[in-house]
Amino acid sequence: MGDTGLHGFIDEVLGEGHLRVEEELGGGFVRLRTSEAERRQAQQDIRCVEDIVLELLRNARDAGARMICIATNRDGRMRNIVVIDDGEGIPPQMWQKVFEPRVTSKLDTFHADQWGVHGRGMALYSIACNAAEHRIAASGEGLGTSVAVSADTGNLPEKADQSTVPHLVVDATGRSVMRGPRNINRIVTEFTLAQRGSCAVYLGSPTEVLATLLAYGSRVLSAVERAFAPDAGAFPVCLRPALAATPEELAQTAHELGLELSTRSARRVMDGEIAPLEPFANAISLAGGKRAVAAHSRRPERRAVHIAPDDRVAFAQRVGAAYGPLAEAYYLDAQVQPEITVRRDGIRVFIPFAEQQGAADGEEVQGGMA
């Protein structure tokens, strides 16, 4: 009898209960197998959606993240959560294994904080045991990580009030005490205060988080890096949205990071209609309940600039004329049509490369110019 047949025979004869028990101790007592003990511990570690957010935040912190973005939205009963950080990252061959029990990169260290000990290799396993869906959307050694999780709130509850931002009040003893429901906002507030500025945390919708990453990448990367990046996958996860040249590319990049949104939403982000998020620390209320900065506050928006269609056409023609000599020198087609996009922070010019007929043999031209 093969191993598969033997295991099936044992399961049938002994039943599931025996597979969970290592030793019968008598008097109704048993010693659980390690796997069963781990499964039960995982159910205790994650008892609500807010616990998932907390564990993902602690994971990002332990990976050395200085920037953590949390995108969350509700779709029917499903609560979707994506946490993107700029920490150490996870090699591709470990993307599945990190959700197994006792898998950790912290062999010699662990982190004890106000929520307990972290670094046992159980956080992602606990999430996997309780969430409807879980995956590493994007990561790599030294490139940061994007983790996407969906939880069925019919099985794993969350606070009904997810809009209230907690505030701090001073009690009779002079201590600052937090008030408000234990929702996602509160978890992020507690985590932000506990880190005391060691990392910046951002919380918003997928579209808002994408706008934040685009703005961040645009500040960090030069125009040349953004225009001529050979492989977006070689760049840190948090910088990849800034490499997109079109709304379609931006929507695809967002999808690869676990952020599900439409091309129309991506266009709004590129056009500056969705402002980047401020660090969540700015949303924390002052003592006495007066809000320091409104939740998810935005930077003051620039006045939208509207350019008439005729002026856009004329400008594109002048850009095309200026591009002509360069195209000829590099065997490119000068007859391409430049794409002009007006954003709140400026005008974006995109000239697609097209190889000129009769270009040198073996010479390949790819990409585009911005």
Coordinates of C-alpha atoms in Angstrom, one line a residue:
M1 CA 0.0 0.0 0.0
G2 CA 1.5 3.4 -1.0
D3 CA 1.9 6.3 1.4
T4 CA -1.3 8.0 0.1
G5 CA -3.4 4.9 0.5
L6 CA -2.0 4.2 4.0
H7 CA -2.7 7.8 5.1
G8 CA -6.2 7.5 3.8
F9 CA -6.8 4.2 5.6
I10 CA -5.5 5.7 8.9
D11 CA -7.7 8.8 8.5
E12 CA -10.8 6.6 7.8
V13 CA -10.2 4.2 10.7
L14 CA -9.0 6.7 13.4
G15 CA -11.0 9.7 12.4
E16 CA -10.0 13.4 12.4
G17 CA -9.8 13.6 16.2
H18 CA -6.9 11.2 16.4
L19 CA -4.9 13.3 13.9
R20 CA -5.1 16.2 16.3
V21 CA -3.9 14.3 19.3
E22 CA -0.3 13.3 20.1
E23 CA -1.0 11.5 23.3
E24 CA -4.1 10.4 25.4
L25 CA -3.3 11.3 29.0
G26 CA -6.5 9.8 30.6
G27 CA -9.3 11.5 32.5
G28 CA -10.4 13.4 29.4
F29 CA -6.9 15.0 28.9
V30 CA -4.9 14.9 25.7
R31 CA -1.7 16.3 24.4
L32 CA -2.3 18.1 21.1
R33 CA -0.1 17.7 18.1
T34 CA 2.0 20.7 17.3
S35 CA 0.0 21.4 14.1
E36 CA -3.3 21.5 16.0
A37 CA -1.9 23.7 18.8
E38 CA -0.6 26.1 16.1
R39 CA -4.0 26.2 14.4
R40 CA -5.8 27.0 17.7
Q41 CA -3.2 29.6 18.6
A42 CA -3.7 31.2 15.2
Q43 CA -7.5 31.5 15.8
Q44 CA -6.7 33.3 19.1
D45 CA -4.2 35.7 17.5
I46 CA -6.7 36.9 14.9
R47 CA -10.2 37.4 16.2
C48 CA -11.3 40.4 14.1
V49 CA -10.4 42.3 10.9
E50 CA -8.6 44.9 13.0
D51 CA -6.2 42.2 14.3
I52 CA -5.1 41.5 10.7
V53 CA -4.2 45.2 10.2
L54 CA -2.2 45.2 13.4
E55 CA -0.2 42.1 12.5
L56 CA 0.6 43.4 9.0
L57 CA 1.7 46.7 10.5
R58 CA 4.0 44.9 13.0
N59 CA 5.4 42.8 10.2
A60 CA 6.3 45.8 8.2
R61 CA 7.9 47.5 11.2
D62 CA 10.0 44.4 11.9
A63 CA 11.1 44.4 8.3
G64 CA 12.7 47.9 8.9
A65 CA 10.0 49.8 7.0
R66 CA 10.2 53.6 7.1
M67 CA 7.1 54.0 5.0
I68 CA 3.9 51.9 5.4
C69 CA 0.8 52.5 3.2
I70 CA -2.5 50.8 4.1
A71 CA -5.2 50.6 1.4
T72 CA -8.6 49.3 2.6
N73 CA -12.1 49.2 1.2
R74 CA -15.3 47.2 1.7
D75 CA -17.0 45.2 -1.0
G76 CA -20.1 43.6 0.3
R77 CA -19.1 41.4 3.1
M78 CA -15.4 41.4 2.1
R79 CA -12.9 43.7 3.7
N80 CA -9.9 44.2 1.4
I81 CA -6.6 45.2 2.9
V82 CA -3.3 45.9 1.1
V83 CA -0.2 46.9 3.1
I84 CA 2.7 48.2 1.1
D85 CA 6.1 49.0 2.8
D86 CA 9.7 49.8 1.9
G87 CA 11.2 47.3 4.2
E88 CA 13.6 44.4 3.6
G89 CA 11.3 42.5 1.3
I90 CA 10.7 38.8 0.7
P91 CA 12.5 36.7 -2.0
P92 CA 10.0 35.1 -4.5
Q93 CA 10.7 31.6 -3.4
M94 CA 9.4 32.5 0.1
W95 CA 6.1 34.1 -0.9
Q96 CA 4.1 31.0 -0.1
K97 CA 6.2 29.7 2.7
V98 CA 5.9 32.9 4.9
F99 CA 2.3 31.9 5.5
E100 CA 3.3 28.6 7.0
P101 CA 3.8 28.3 10.8
R102 CA 7.1 29.1 12.5
V103 CA 8.6 30.7 9.4
T104 CA 10.5 33.9 10.3
S105 CA 13.5 35.9 9.2
K106 CA 14.2 36.9 12.9
L107 CA 16.1 33.9 14.1
D108 CA 18.2 35.7 16.7
T109 CA 15.8 38.6 17.5
F110 CA 12.2 39.2 18.3
H111 CA 10.2 42.3 19.1
A112 CA 8.3 42.7 22.4
D113 CA 5.8 45.6 22.2
Q114 CA 2.6 46.7 23.9
W115 CA 0.7 43.9 22.0
G116 CA 3.0 41.1 23.0
V117 CA 5.9 39.2 21.4
H118 CA 6.4 39.4 17.7
G119 CA 8.8 37.3 15.7
R120 CA 7.5 33.8 16.4
G121 CA 6.8 33.2 12.7
M122 CA 3.0 33.0 13.5
A123 CA 1.6 36.4 12.3
L124 CA 1.1 35.6 8.6
Y125 CA 0.1 32.0 9.4
S126 CA -2.6 33.4 11.7
I127 CA -3.8 35.6 9.0
A128 CA -3.8 32.7 6.5
C129 CA -5.9 30.7 8.9
N130 CA -8.6 33.4 9.3
A131 CA -8.7 35.3 6.0
A132 CA -10.6 34.4 2.9
E133 CA -7.7 35.3 0.7
H134 CA -4.1 36.1 1.3
R135 CA -1.0 36.6 -0.9
I136 CA 2.3 38.4 -1.3
A137 CA 1.3 40.6 -4.3
A138 CA 4.8 42.0 -4.9
S139 CA 8.2 41.9 -3.1
G140 CA 11.9 41.0 -3.5
E141 CA 15.0 41.2 -1.4
G142 CA 15.6 44.8 -0.5
L143 CA 12.6 46.0 -2.5
G144 CA 9.9 46.2 0.1
T145 CA 6.6 44.2 0.2
S146 CA 3.0 44.4 -0.8
V147 CA 0.6 42.0 1.1
A148 CA -3.0 41.7 0.0
V149 CA -5.6 40.2 2.3
S150 CA -9.4 39.8 2.0
A151 CA -11.5 38.9 5.0
D152 CA -15.1 37.8 5.0
T153 CA -16.7 39.9 7.7
G154 CA -19.5 37.3 8.0
N155 CA -16.9 35.0 9.5
L156 CA -14.3 37.4 10.9
P157 CA -16.1 40.5 12.4
E158 CA -15.0 44.1 12.3
K159 CA -16.3 47.2 14.1
A160 CA -19.4 48.6 12.4
D161 CA -18.1 52.2 12.8
Q162 CA -15.0 52.4 10.5
S163 CA -15.2 56.1 9.9
T164 CA -14.5 57.6 13.4
V165 CA -11.0 58.7 14.1
P166 CA -10.1 58.3 17.8
H167 CA -9.1 61.3 19.9
L168 CA -7.0 61.8 23.0
V169 CA -8.5 63.2 26.2
V170 CA -6.9 64.0 29.6
D171 CA -8.3 62.0 32.5
A172 CA -8.5 63.1 36.1
T173 CA -4.9 61.9 36.8
G174 CA -3.5 64.1 33.9
R175 CA -2.8 61.1 31.6
S176 CA -3.8 61.2 27.9
V177 CA -6.4 58.5 27.2
M178 CA -7.6 57.4 23.8
R179 CA -11.3 57.5 23.1
G180 CA -13.1 55.9 20.2
P181 CA -14.2 52.5 18.8
R182 CA -11.5 49.9 18.2
N183 CA -11.7 50.2 14.5
I184 CA -9.0 50.3 11.8
N185 CA -8.4 54.0 12.4
R186 CA -7.8 53.3 16.1
I187 CA -5.3 50.4 15.4
V188 CA -3.4 52.7 13.0
T189 CA -3.5 55.5 15.6
E190 CA -2.1 53.3 18.4
F191 CA 0.6 51.9 16.1
T192 CA 1.6 55.3 14.9
L193 CA 1.9 56.7 18.5
A194 CA 3.9 53.6 19.6
Q195 CA 6.5 54.0 16.8
R196 CA 7.1 57.7 17.8
G197 CA 8.1 58.8 14.3
S198 CA 10.3 55.8 13.4
C199 CA 8.1 55.3 10.3
A200 CA 5.4 57.2 8.4
V201 CA 2.1 55.4 8.1
Y202 CA -0.6 56.3 5.5
L203 CA -4.2 55.1 5.5
G204 CA -6.7 55.5 2.8
S205 CA -8.5 54.0 -0.2
P206 CA -6.6 52.1 -2.9
T207 CA -6.9 55.2 -5.2
E208 CA -5.5 57.5 -2.4
V209 CA -2.7 55.1 -1.7
L210 CA -1.8 54.9 -5.4
A211 CA -1.7 58.7 -5.5
T212 CA 0.6 58.8 -2.5
L213 CA 3.0 56.2 -4.0
L214 CA 3.0 58.1 -7.3
A215 CA 3.9 61.3 -5.6
Y216 CA 6.6 59.6 -3.5
G217 CA 8.2 58.0 -6.5
S218 CA 8.1 61.2 -8.5
R219 CA 10.1 62.9 -5.8
V220 CA 12.6 60.1 -5.3
L221 CA 13.3 59.1 -9.0
S222 CA 14.7 61.5 -11.6
A223 CA 12.8 62.1 -14.9
V224 CA 15.5 60.1 -16.7
E225 CA 15.0 57.1 -14.4
R226 CA 11.3 57.2 -14.8
A227 CA 11.5 57.5 -18.6
F228 CA 14.1 54.8 -19.3
A229 CA 13.6 52.3 -16.5
P230 CA 14.3 48.9 -18.2
D231 CA 12.5 46.7 -15.7
A232 CA 10.0 48.0 -13.2
G233 CA 10.3 44.8 -11.2
A234 CA 13.9 45.7 -10.3
F235 CA 12.7 48.9 -8.5
P236 CA 11.5 49.0 -4.9
V237 CA 7.7 48.3 -4.7
C238 CA 6.9 51.8 -3.4
L239 CA 8.5 53.4 -6.4
R240 CA 7.0 51.4 -9.2
P241 CA 3.8 53.5 -9.8
A242 CA 6.1 56.5 -10.7
L243 CA 7.4 54.5 -13.7
A244 CA 4.1 54.3 -15.4
A245 CA 3.8 56.5 -18.5
T246 CA 0.1 56.1 -19.2
P247 CA -3.1 55.5 -17.2
E248 CA -3.2 52.0 -18.5
E249 CA 0.3 51.3 -17.3
L250 CA -0.5 52.8 -13.9
A251 CA -3.6 50.7 -13.5
Q252 CA -1.6 47.6 -14.4
T253 CA 1.1 48.5 -11.9
A254 CA -1.5 49.1 -9.2
H255 CA -3.0 45.6 -10.0
E256 CA 0.4 44.0 -9.6
L257 CA 0.7 45.7 -6.2
G258 CA -2.7 44.3 -5.1
L259 CA -4.5 47.7 -5.6
E260 CA -7.6 47.0 -7.7
L261 CA -8.9 50.1 -9.5
S262 CA -10.1 51.1 -12.9
T263 CA -8.1 52.8 -15.7
R264 CA -10.4 55.8 -15.2
S265 CA -9.3 56.0 -11.5
A266 CA -5.7 55.7 -12.6
R267 CA -6.2 58.6 -15.0
R268 CA -7.6 60.7 -12.2
V269 CA -4.5 59.9 -10.2
M270 CA -2.2 60.9 -13.0
D271 CA -4.1 64.1 -13.7
G272 CA -3.7 65.1 -10.0
E273 CA -7.4 64.9 -9.2
I274 CA -6.6 62.6 -6.3
A275 CA -4.3 64.2 -3.8
P276 CA -1.7 62.2 -1.9
L277 CA -2.3 61.3 1.7
E278 CA -0.7 63.0 4.6
P279 CA 1.0 60.8 7.2
F280 CA -1.6 59.4 9.6
A281 CA 0.1 61.1 12.5
N282 CA -1.4 64.3 11.3
A283 CA -4.9 62.9 11.8
I284 CA -4.4 62.2 15.5
S285 CA -6.5 64.5 17.8
L286 CA -5.0 66.7 20.4
A287 CA -5.8 66.3 24.1
G288 CA -9.3 67.4 24.8
G289 CA -10.7 66.0 21.6
K290 CA -9.8 68.9 19.3
R291 CA -8.6 67.4 16.0
A292 CA -5.1 68.4 15.1
V293 CA -5.5 67.7 11.4
A294 CA -8.6 66.3 9.7
A295 CA -8.5 62.5 9.0
H296 CA -6.7 61.7 5.8
S297 CA -6.0 65.4 5.3
R298 CA -4.7 66.5 1.9
R299 CA -2.2 69.1 0.9
P300 CA -3.8 72.3 -0.4
E301 CA -4.8 71.5 -4.0
R302 CA -3.3 73.5 -6.8
R303 CA -5.7 75.3 -9.0
A304 CA -6.6 73.2 -12.0
V305 CA -5.1 74.4 -15.3
H306 CA -7.3 74.0 -18.4
I307 CA -5.6 74.2 -21.8
A308 CA -7.7 74.7 -24.9
P309 CA -7.7 71.8 -27.4
D310 CA -6.3 74.0 -30.1
D311 CA -3.4 75.0 -27.9
R312 CA -2.7 71.4 -27.0
V313 CA -2.5 70.5 -30.7
A314 CA -0.2 73.4 -31.5
F315 CA 2.0 72.6 -28.6
A316 CA 2.2 68.9 -29.6
Q317 CA 3.2 70.0 -33.1
R318 CA 6.0 72.2 -31.8
V319 CA 7.2 69.3 -29.6
G320 CA 7.1 67.0 -32.6
A321 CA 9.1 69.4 -34.7
A322 CA 11.8 69.7 -31.9
Y323 CA 11.9 65.9 -31.7
G324 CA 12.6 65.5 -35.4
P325 CA 16.4 66.0 -35.4
L326 CA 16.8 63.7 -32.4
A327 CA 14.7 61.0 -34.0
E328 CA 16.7 61.2 -37.2
A329 CA 20.0 60.9 -35.4
Y330 CA 18.9 57.7 -33.6
Y331 CA 17.0 56.1 -36.5
L332 CA 13.6 56.8 -34.9
D333 CA 10.3 57.7 -36.6
A334 CA 9.8 61.4 -36.3
Q335 CA 6.2 61.2 -37.4
V336 CA 4.9 59.9 -34.1
Q337 CA 2.3 61.9 -32.3
P338 CA 3.4 63.3 -28.9
E339 CA 0.8 62.8 -26.1
I340 CA 0.1 65.8 -23.9
T341 CA -1.4 65.3 -20.5
V342 CA -2.3 68.2 -18.2
R343 CA -1.9 67.5 -14.5
R344 CA -2.3 69.6 -11.4
D345 CA 1.5 69.7 -10.9
G346 CA 2.5 70.3 -14.6
I347 CA 2.3 69.2 -18.2
R348 CA 3.4 65.7 -19.1
V349 CA 4.8 65.0 -22.6
F350 CA 5.1 61.4 -23.8
I351 CA 6.7 60.6 -27.1
P352 CA 6.5 56.9 -28.0
F353 CA 9.5 55.3 -29.7
A354 CA 9.0 53.9 -33.2
E355 CA 11.9 52.4 -35.1
Q356 CA 12.5 54.1 -38.5
Q357 CA 12.2 52.0 -41.6
G358 CA 15.7 51.1 -42.7
A359 CA 17.3 51.3 -39.2
A360 CA 20.6 49.6 -38.6
D361 CA 20.3 45.8 -38.6
G362 CA 20.3 44.3 -35.1
E363 CA 19.5 47.6 -33.4
E364 CA 16.4 47.4 -31.2
V365 CA 14.7 50.4 -29.8
Q366 CA 12.2 50.0 -26.9
G367 CA 10.3 52.1 -24.5
G368 CA 9.3 55.7 -24.7
M369 CA 10.4 59.2 -23.8
A370 CA 8.9 61.6 -21.2

